[in-house]
PDB file of C-alpha atoms in Angstrom:
ATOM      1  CA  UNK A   6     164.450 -25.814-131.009  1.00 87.00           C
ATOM      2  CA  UNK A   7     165.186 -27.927-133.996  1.00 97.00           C
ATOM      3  CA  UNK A   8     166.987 -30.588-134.973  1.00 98.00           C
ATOM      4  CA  UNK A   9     169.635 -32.137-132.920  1.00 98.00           C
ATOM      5  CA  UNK A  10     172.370 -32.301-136.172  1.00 98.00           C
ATOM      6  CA  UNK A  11     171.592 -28.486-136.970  1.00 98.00           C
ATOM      7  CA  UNK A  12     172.322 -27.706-133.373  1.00 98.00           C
ATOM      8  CA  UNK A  13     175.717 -29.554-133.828  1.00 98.00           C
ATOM      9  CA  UNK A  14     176.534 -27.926-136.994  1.00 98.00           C
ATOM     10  CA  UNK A  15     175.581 -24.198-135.749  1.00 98.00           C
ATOM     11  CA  UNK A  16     177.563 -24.968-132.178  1.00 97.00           C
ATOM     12  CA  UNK A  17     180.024 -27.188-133.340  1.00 97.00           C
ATOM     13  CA  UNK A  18     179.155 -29.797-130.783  1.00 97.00           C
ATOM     14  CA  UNK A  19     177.093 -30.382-127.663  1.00 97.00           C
ATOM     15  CA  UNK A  20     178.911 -29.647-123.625  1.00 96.00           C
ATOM     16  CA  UNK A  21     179.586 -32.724-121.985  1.00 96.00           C
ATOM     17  CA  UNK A  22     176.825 -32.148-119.500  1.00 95.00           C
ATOM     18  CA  UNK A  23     174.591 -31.366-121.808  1.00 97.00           C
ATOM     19  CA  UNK A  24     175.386 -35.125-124.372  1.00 97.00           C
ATOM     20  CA  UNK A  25     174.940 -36.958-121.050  1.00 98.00           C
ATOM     21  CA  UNK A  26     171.485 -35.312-120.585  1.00 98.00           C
ATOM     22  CA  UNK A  27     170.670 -35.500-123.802  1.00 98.00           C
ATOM     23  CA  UNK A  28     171.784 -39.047-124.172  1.00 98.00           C
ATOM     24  CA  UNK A  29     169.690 -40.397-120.928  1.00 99.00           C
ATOM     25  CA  UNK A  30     166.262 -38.679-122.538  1.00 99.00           C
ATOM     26  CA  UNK A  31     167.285 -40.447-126.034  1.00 98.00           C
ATOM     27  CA  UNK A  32     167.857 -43.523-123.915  1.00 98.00           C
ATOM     28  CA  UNK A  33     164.740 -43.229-121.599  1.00 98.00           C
ATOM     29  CA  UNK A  34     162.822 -42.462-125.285  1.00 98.00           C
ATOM     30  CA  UNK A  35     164.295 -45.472-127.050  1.00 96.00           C
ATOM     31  CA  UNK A  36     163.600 -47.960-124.024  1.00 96.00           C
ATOM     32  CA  UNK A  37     159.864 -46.357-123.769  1.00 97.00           C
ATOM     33  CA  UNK A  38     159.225 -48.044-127.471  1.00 95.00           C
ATOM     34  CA  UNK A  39     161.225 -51.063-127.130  1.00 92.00           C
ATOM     35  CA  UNK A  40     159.112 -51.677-123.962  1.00 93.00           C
ATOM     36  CA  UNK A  41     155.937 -51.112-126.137  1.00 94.00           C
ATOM     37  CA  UNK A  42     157.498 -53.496-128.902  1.00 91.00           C
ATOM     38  CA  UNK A  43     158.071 -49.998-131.390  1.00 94.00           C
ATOM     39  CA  UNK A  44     161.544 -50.680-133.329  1.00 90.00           C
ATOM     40  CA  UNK A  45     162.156 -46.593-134.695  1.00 92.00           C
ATOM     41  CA  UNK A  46     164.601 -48.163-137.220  1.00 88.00           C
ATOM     42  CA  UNK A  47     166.407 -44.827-138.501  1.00 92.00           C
ATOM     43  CA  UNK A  48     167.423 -42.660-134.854  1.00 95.00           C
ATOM     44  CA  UNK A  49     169.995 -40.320-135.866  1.00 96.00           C
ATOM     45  CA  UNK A  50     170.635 -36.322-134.841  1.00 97.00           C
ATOM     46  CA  UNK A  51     168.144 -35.696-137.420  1.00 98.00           C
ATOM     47  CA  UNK A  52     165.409 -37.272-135.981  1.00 98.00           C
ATOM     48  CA  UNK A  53     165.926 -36.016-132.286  1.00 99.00           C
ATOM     49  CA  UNK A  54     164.339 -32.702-131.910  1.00 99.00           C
ATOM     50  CA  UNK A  55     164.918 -29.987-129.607  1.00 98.00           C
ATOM     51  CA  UNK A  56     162.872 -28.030-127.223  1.00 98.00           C
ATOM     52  CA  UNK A  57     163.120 -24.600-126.457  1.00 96.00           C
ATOM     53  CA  UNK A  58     164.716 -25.964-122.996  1.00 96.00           C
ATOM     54  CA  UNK A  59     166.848 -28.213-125.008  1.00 97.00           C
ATOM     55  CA  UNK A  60     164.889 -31.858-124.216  1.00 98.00           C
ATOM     56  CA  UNK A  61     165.157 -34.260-127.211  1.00 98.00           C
ATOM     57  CA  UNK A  62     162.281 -36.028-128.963  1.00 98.00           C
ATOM     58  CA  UNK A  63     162.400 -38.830-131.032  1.00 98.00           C
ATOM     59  CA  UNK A  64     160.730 -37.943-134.206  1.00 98.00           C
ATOM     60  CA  UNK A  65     160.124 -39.450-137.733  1.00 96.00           C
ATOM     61  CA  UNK A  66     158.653 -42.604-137.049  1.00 96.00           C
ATOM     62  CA  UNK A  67     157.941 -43.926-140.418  1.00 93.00           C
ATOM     63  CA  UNK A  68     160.288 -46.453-140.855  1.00 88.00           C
ATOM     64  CA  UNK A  69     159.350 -47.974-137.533  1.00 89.00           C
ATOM     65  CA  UNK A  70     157.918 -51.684-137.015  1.00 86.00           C
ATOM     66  CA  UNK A  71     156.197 -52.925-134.207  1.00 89.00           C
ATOM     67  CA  UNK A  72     157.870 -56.058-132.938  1.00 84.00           C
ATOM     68  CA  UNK A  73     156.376 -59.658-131.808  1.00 78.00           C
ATOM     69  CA  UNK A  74     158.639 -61.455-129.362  1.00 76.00           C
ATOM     70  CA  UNK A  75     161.074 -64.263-131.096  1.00 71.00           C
ATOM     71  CA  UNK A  76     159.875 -62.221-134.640  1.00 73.00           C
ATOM     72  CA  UNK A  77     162.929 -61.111-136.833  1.00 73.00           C
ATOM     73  CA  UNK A  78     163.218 -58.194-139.009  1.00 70.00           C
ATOM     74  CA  UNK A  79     164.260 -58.338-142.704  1.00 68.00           C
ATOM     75  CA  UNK A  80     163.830 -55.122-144.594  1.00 71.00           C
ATOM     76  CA  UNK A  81     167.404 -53.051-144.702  1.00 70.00           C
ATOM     77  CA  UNK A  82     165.879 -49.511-144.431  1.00 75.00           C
ATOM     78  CA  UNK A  83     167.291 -46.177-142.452  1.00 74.00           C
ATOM     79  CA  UNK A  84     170.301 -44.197-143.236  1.00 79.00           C
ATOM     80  CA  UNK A  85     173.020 -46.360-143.914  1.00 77.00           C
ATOM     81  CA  UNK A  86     176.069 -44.020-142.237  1.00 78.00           C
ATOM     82  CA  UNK A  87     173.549 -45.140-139.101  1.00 78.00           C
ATOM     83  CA  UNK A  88     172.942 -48.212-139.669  1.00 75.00           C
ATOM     84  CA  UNK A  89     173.328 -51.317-137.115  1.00 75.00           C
ATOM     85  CA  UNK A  90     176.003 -53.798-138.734  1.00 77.00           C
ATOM     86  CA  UNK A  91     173.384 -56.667-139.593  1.00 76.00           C
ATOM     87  CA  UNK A  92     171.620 -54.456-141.518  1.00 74.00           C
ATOM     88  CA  UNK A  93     173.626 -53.168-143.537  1.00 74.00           C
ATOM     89  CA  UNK A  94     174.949 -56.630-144.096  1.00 76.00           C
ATOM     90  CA  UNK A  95     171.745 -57.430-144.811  1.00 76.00           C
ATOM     91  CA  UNK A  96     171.093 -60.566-142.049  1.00 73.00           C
ATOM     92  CA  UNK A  97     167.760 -60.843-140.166  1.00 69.00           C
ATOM     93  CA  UNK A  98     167.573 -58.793-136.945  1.00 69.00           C
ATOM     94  CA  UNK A  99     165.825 -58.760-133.883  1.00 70.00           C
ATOM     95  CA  UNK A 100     163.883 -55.758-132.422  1.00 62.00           C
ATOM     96  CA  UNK A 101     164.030 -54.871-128.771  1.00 57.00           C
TER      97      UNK A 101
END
């Protein structure tokens, strides 16, 4: 269990087979929100948390907006080395 990033620092990476499993519960996660209008905001390998059977869970939610359709975003906040483009630029963005 634990942190996705620790698990990459201790192992020095992630098997191919297990990043594409990984990757499609991150995805599955991340589409889950978007389809209840939930923008997380600041998803990185710190906020992904591991099982004891290695499943990820998106964690850390306090950042995260709830989204109205044709709303934009404004507020530049997450961890920049993350960070979509616009934001960082500091443009309006659009949630899911």
């Amino acid at each position: 269990g634990g942190e996705l990033f620790d698990y990459i620092c201790k192992h020095g990476g992630v098997e191919d087979t297990e990043v594409r499993r990984l990757f499609q519960q991150i995805i599955s996660a991340v589409d889950y929100c978007h389809r209840h209008m939930v923008v997380h905001r600041d998803l990185k390998p710190e906020n992904v948390l591991l099982d004891g059977n290695m499943n990820a869970k998106i964690a850390d939610f306090g950042l995260s907006n709830m989204m109205s359709d044709g709303e934009f975003l404004r507020t530049s906040c997450g961890s920049p080395n993350y960070a979509a483009p616009e934001v960082i630029s500091g443009r309006f963005y659009a949630g899911p």
